[in-house]
Short mmCIF file of C-alpha atoms in Angstrom, two decimals:
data_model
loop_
_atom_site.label_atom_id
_atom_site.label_comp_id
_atom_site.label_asym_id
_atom_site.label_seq_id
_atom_site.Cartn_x
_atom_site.Cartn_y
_atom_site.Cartn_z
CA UNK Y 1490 0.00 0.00 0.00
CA UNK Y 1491 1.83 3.45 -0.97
CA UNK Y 1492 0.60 5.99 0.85
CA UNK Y 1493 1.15 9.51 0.53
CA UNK Y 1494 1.31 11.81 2.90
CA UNK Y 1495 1.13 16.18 1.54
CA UNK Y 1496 3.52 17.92 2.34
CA UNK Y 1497 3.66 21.86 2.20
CA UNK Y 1498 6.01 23.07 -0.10
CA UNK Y 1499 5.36 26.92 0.77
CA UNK Y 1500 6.34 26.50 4.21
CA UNK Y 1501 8.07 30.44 5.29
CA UNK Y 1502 10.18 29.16 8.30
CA UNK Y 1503 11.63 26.27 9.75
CA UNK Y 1504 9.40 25.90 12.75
CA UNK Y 1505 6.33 25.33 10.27
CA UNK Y 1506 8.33 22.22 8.24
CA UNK Y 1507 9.30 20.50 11.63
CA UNK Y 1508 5.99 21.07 12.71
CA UNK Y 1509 4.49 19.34 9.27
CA UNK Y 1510 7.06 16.93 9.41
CA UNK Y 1511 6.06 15.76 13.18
CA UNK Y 1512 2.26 15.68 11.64
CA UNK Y 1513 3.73 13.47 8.79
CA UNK Y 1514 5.72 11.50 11.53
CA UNK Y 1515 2.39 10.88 14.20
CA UNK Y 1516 0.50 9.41 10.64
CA UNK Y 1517 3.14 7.23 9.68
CA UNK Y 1518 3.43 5.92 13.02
CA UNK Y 1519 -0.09 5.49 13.90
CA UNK Y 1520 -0.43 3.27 10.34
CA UNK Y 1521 2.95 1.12 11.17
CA UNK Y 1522 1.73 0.81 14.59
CA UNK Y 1523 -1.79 -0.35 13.62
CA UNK Y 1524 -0.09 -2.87 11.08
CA UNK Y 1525 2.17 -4.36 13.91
CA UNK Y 1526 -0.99 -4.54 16.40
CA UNK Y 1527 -3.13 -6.01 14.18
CA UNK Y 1528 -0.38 -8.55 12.74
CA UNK Y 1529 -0.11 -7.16 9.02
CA UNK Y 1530 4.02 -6.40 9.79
CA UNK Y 1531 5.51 -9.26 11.84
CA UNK Y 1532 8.81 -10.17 12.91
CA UNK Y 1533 10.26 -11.96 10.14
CA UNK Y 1534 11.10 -9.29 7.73
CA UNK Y 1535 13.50 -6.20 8.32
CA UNK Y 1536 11.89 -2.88 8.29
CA UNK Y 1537 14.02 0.02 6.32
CA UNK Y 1538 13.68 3.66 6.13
CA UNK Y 1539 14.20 3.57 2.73
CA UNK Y 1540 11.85 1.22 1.87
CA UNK Y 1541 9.13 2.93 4.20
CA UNK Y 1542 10.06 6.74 3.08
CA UNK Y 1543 8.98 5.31 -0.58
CA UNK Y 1544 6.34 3.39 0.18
CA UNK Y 1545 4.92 6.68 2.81
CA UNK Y 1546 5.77 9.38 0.15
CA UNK Y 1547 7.84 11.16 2.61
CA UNK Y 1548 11.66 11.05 3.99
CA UNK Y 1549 13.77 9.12 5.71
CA UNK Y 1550 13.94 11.62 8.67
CA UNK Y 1551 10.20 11.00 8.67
CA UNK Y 1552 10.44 7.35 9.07
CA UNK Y 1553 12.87 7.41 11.46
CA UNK Y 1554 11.16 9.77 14.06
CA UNK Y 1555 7.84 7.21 13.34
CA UNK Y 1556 10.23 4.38 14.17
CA UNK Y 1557 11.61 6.06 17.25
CA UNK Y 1558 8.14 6.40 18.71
CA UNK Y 1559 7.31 3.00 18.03
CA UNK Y 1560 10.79 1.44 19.33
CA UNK Y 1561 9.65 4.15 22.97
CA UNK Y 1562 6.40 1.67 23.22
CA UNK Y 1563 8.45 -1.62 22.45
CA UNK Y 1564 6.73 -2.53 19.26
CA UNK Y 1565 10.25 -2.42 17.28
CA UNK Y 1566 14.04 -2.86 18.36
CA UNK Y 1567 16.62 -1.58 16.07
CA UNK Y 1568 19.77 -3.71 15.42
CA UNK Y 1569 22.36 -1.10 13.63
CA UNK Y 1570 22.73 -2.02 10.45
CA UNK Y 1571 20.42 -4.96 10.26
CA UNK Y 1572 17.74 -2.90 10.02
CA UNK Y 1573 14.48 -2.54 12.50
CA UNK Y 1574 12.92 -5.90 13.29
CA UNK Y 1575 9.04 -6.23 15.22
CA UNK Y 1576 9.16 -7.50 18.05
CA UNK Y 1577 8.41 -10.91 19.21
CA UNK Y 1578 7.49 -11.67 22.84
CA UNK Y 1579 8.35 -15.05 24.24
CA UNK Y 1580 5.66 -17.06 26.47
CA UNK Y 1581 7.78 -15.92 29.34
CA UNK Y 1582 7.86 -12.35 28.10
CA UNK Y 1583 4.18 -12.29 27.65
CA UNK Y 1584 3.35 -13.87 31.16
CA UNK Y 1585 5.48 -11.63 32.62
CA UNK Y 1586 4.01 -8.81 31.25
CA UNK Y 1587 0.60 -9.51 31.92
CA UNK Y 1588 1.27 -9.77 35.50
CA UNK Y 1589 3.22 -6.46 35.88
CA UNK Y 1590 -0.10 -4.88 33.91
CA UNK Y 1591 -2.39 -6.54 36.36
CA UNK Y 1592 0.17 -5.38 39.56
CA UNK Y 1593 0.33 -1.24 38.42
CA UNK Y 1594 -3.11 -1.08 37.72
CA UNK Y 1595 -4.75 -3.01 40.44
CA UNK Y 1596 -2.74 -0.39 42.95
CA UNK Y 1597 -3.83 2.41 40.57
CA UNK Y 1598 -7.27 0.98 40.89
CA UNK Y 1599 -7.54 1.26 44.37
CA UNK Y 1600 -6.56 4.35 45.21
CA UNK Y 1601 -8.77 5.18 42.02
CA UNK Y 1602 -11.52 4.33 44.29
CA UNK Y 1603 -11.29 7.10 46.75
CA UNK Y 1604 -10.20 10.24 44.15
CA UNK Y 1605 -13.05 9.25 41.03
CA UNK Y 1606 -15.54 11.53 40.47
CA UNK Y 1607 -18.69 11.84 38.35
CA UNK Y 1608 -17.10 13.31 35.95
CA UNK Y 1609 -14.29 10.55 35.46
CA UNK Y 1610 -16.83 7.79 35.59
CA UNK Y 1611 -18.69 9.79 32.88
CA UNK Y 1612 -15.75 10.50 30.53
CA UNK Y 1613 -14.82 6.43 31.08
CA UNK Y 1614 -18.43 5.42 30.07
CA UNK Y 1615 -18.39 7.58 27.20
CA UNK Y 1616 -15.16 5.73 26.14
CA UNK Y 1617 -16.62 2.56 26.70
CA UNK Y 1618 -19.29 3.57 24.74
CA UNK Y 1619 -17.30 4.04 22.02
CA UNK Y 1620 -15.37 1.27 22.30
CA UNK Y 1621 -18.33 -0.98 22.15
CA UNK Y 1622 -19.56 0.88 18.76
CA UNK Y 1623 -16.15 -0.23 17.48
CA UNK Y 1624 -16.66 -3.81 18.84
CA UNK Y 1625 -20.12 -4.20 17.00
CA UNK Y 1626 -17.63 -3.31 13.94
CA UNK Y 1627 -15.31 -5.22 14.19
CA UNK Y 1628 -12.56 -2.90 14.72
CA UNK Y 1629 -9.53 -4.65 15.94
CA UNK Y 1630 -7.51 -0.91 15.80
CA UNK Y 1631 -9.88 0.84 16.72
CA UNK Y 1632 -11.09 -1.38 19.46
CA UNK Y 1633 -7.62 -1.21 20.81
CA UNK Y 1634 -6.78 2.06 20.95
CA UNK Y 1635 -10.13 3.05 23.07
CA UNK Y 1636 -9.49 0.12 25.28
CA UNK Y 1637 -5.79 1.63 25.93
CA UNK Y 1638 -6.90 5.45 26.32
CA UNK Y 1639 -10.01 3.48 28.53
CA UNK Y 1640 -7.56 2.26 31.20
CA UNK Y 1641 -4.89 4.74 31.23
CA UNK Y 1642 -7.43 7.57 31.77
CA UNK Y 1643 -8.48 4.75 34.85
CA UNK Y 1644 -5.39 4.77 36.09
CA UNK Y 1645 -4.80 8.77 35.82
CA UNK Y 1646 -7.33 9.26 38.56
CA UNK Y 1647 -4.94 7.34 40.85
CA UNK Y 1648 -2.18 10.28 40.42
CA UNK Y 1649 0.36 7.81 39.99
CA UNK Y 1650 2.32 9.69 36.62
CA UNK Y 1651 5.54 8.03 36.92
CA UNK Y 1652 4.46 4.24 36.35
CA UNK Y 1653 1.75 5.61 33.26
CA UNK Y 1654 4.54 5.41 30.84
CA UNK Y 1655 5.09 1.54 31.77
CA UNK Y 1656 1.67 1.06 31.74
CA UNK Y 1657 1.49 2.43 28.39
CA UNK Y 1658 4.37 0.42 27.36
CA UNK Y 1659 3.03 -2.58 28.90
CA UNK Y 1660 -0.49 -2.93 27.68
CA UNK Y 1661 0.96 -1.87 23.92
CA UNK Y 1662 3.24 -4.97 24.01
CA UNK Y 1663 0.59 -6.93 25.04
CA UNK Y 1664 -1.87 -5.91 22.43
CA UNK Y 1665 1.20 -7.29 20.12
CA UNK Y 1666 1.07 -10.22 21.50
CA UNK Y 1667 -3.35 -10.79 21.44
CA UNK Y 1668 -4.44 -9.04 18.74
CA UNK Y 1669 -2.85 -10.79 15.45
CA UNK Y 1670 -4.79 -13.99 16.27
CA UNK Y 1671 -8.02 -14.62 14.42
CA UNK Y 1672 -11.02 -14.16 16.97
CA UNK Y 1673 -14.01 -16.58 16.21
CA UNK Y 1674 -17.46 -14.42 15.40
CA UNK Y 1675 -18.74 -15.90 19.03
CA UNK Y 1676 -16.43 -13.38 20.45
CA UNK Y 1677 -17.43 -10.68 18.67
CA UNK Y 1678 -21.32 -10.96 19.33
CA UNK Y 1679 -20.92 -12.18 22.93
CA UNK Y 1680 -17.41 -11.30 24.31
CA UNK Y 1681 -16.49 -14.11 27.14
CA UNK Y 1682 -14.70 -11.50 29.16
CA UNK Y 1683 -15.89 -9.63 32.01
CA UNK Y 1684 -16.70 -5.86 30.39
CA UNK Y 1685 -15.47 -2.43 31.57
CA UNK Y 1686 -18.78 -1.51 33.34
CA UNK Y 1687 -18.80 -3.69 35.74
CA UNK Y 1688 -15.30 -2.01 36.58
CA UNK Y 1689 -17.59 1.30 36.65
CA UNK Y 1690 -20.40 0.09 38.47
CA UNK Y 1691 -18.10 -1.43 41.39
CA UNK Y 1692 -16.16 2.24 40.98
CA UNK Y 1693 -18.53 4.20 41.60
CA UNK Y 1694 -20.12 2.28 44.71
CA UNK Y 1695 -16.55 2.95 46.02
CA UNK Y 1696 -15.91 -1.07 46.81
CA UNK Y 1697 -12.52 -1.59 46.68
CA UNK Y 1698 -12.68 -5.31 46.75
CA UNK Y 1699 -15.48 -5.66 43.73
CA UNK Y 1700 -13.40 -2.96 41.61
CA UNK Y 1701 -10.38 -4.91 41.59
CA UNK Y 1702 -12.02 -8.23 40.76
CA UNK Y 1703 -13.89 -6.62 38.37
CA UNK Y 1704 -10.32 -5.36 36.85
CA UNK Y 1705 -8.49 -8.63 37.16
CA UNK Y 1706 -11.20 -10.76 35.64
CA UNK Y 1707 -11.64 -8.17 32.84
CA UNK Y 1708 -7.96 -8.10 32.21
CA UNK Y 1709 -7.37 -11.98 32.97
CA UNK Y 1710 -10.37 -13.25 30.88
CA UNK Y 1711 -9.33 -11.05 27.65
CA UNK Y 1712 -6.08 -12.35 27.80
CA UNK Y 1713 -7.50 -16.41 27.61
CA UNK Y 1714 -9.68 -15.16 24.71
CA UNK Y 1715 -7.28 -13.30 22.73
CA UNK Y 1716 -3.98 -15.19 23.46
CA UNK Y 1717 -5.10 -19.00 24.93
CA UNK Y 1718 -2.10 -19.92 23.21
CA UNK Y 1719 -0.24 -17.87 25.44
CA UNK Y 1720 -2.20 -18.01 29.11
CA UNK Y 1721 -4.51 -21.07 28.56
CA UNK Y 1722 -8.48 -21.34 28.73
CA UNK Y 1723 -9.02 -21.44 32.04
CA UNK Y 1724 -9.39 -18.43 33.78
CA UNK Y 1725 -9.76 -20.24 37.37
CA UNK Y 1726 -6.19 -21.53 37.08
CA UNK Y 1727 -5.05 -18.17 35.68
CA UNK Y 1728 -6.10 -16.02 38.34
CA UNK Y 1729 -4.84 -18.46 40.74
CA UNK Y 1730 -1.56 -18.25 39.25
CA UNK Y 1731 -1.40 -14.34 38.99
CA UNK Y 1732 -3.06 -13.58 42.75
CA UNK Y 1733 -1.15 -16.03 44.11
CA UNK Y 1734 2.25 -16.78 43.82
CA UNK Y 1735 5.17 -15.65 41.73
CA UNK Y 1736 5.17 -17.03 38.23
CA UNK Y 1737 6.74 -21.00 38.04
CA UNK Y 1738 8.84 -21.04 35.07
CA UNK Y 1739 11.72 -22.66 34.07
CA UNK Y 1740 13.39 -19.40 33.43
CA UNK Y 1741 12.55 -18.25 36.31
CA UNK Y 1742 13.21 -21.30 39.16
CA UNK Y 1743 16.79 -22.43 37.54
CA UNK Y 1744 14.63 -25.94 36.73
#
C-alpha cells in the first residue's frame, strides 16, 4: 500500500516544516503501529527507512522519528545495520508482562476508588461507549486504541504519573502479542470477558474489593480469549496463578 502523505512546499520558516514533518511523523506511526498490532508487519522481515520513506511518500527523517516512537512503546528494536525488526514476545515475556499490567493497575485501581468523580466515571463510560460501537464493527484498531486510552485515563485518577509510561508500554506490548490472532465471530457478538462496566459500576459504589475483581477478571479473561495460546483457557487456574504466587517457570526457578 503506498501511501502519501502532503507535504507543504510553501512552508516560510523552519518551525512550520518540523511542525508538518512531526504531523507526517504521528500518521506514519499510527499506520505502522496499527499494522504491527493487528499482525499485518511481523517479525520476520527487516523494516528500512528507505523502503518505508517510498512506500509513505515522505523522507527518511520522517520514518525514522515514526520508528523512534514506536521502538519508545516496544513494538520495534533496532539492530544497527540490520535494520528494525518487530518485536516478538516469548511465552515468558508475555506472562510476565501480563502480571506487571495486572500489579500497576490493580494499585492504581484502588486508590482510584477514593479520588473518582462523576465526571471521570462519565468521561470512562463515554469511552466505553465508544469502544463498544467499534466492537459491534469489528474494529480490531480501533477497538484497541479506546481500550488503551479506557484504562490509562483509569489509572490517571490514581495520580500515579511516573508508572503511566510503563503502563502504556506494557499494555501496547501486550496488544502485540493478542491481537494478530483470528477471533471466532462468538467473540465478537458475545465477548467471554468480564466488560469495563462492571469495573464502573463497582467504581462508583466505592468497593474496593469488587473494583479490583472486576479489573483482574476483565484483564485476565481477555487475555484467555485473545492469546489462549499464550495463558490457557481457564481463567480459574489463571487467576490463581497471577493472585497467588510468583510465576513458576523454568526461566525463572533455575529448573
Amino acid at each position: 500500500m503506498n501511501i502519501h502523505l502532503s507535504a507543504n512546499k510553501n512552508s516560510q520558516t523552519g518551525l512550520t516544516t518540523g511542525a508538518k514533518r512531526a504531523r507526517k511523523s504521528d500518521a506514519v506511526y499510527q499506520d505502522l503501529k496499527r499494522k504491527i498490532l493487528t499482525g499485518e508487519m511481523t517479525s520476520h522481515s527487516p523494516i528500512t527507512e528507505q523502503a518505508l520513506a517510498q512506500d509513505y511518500g515522505c523522507s527518511q527523517s520522517t520514518i525514522r522519528e515514526a520508528l523512534m516512537q514506536l521502538q519508545q512503546f516496544g513494538l520495534v528494536i533496532r539492530r544497527g545495520y540490520q535494520g528494525t525488526f518487530v518485536t516478538d514476545p516469548s511465552p515468558l515475556e508475555a506472562r510476565l508482562l501480563l502480571k506487571l499490567r495486572i500489579d500497576i493497575e490493580a494499585t492504581g485501581i484502588a486508590e482510584a476508588v477514593k479520588l473518582a468523580t462523576a465526571a471521570n466515571l462519565a468521561e470512562l463510560r463515554d469511552l466505553d461507549r465508544q469502544f463498544e460501537e467499534r466492537r459491534i464493527r469489528r474494529d480490531v484498531f480501533g477497538c484497541a486504541e479506546l481500550d488503551r486510552s479506557l484504562h490509562l485515563k483509569l489509572f490517571r485518577i490514581a495520580r500515579m504519573p511516573i508508572l503511566e509510561p510503563m503502563l502504556v508500554r506494557t499494555t501496547m506490548i501486550l496488544q502485540r502479542v493478542m491481537l494478530p490472532t483470528p477471533r471466532p465471530d462468538c467473540t465478537w457478538a458475545q465477548p467471554p470477558v468480564t466488560r469495563h462496566r462492571s469495573i464502573f459500576d463497582a467504581l462508583e459504589a466505592r468497593d474496593v474489593n469488587q473494583t479490583l475483581d472486576a479489573l483482574k477478571s476483565h484483564i485476565l479473561s481477555s487475555a484467555i480469549m485473545l492469546a489462549p495460546h499464550y495463558y490457557g483457557t481457564d481463567l480459574v487456574r489463571l487467576r490463581d496463578e497471577y493472585d497467588n504466587a510468583f510465576l513458576r517457570t523454568p526461566g525463572l526457578t533455575g529448573h
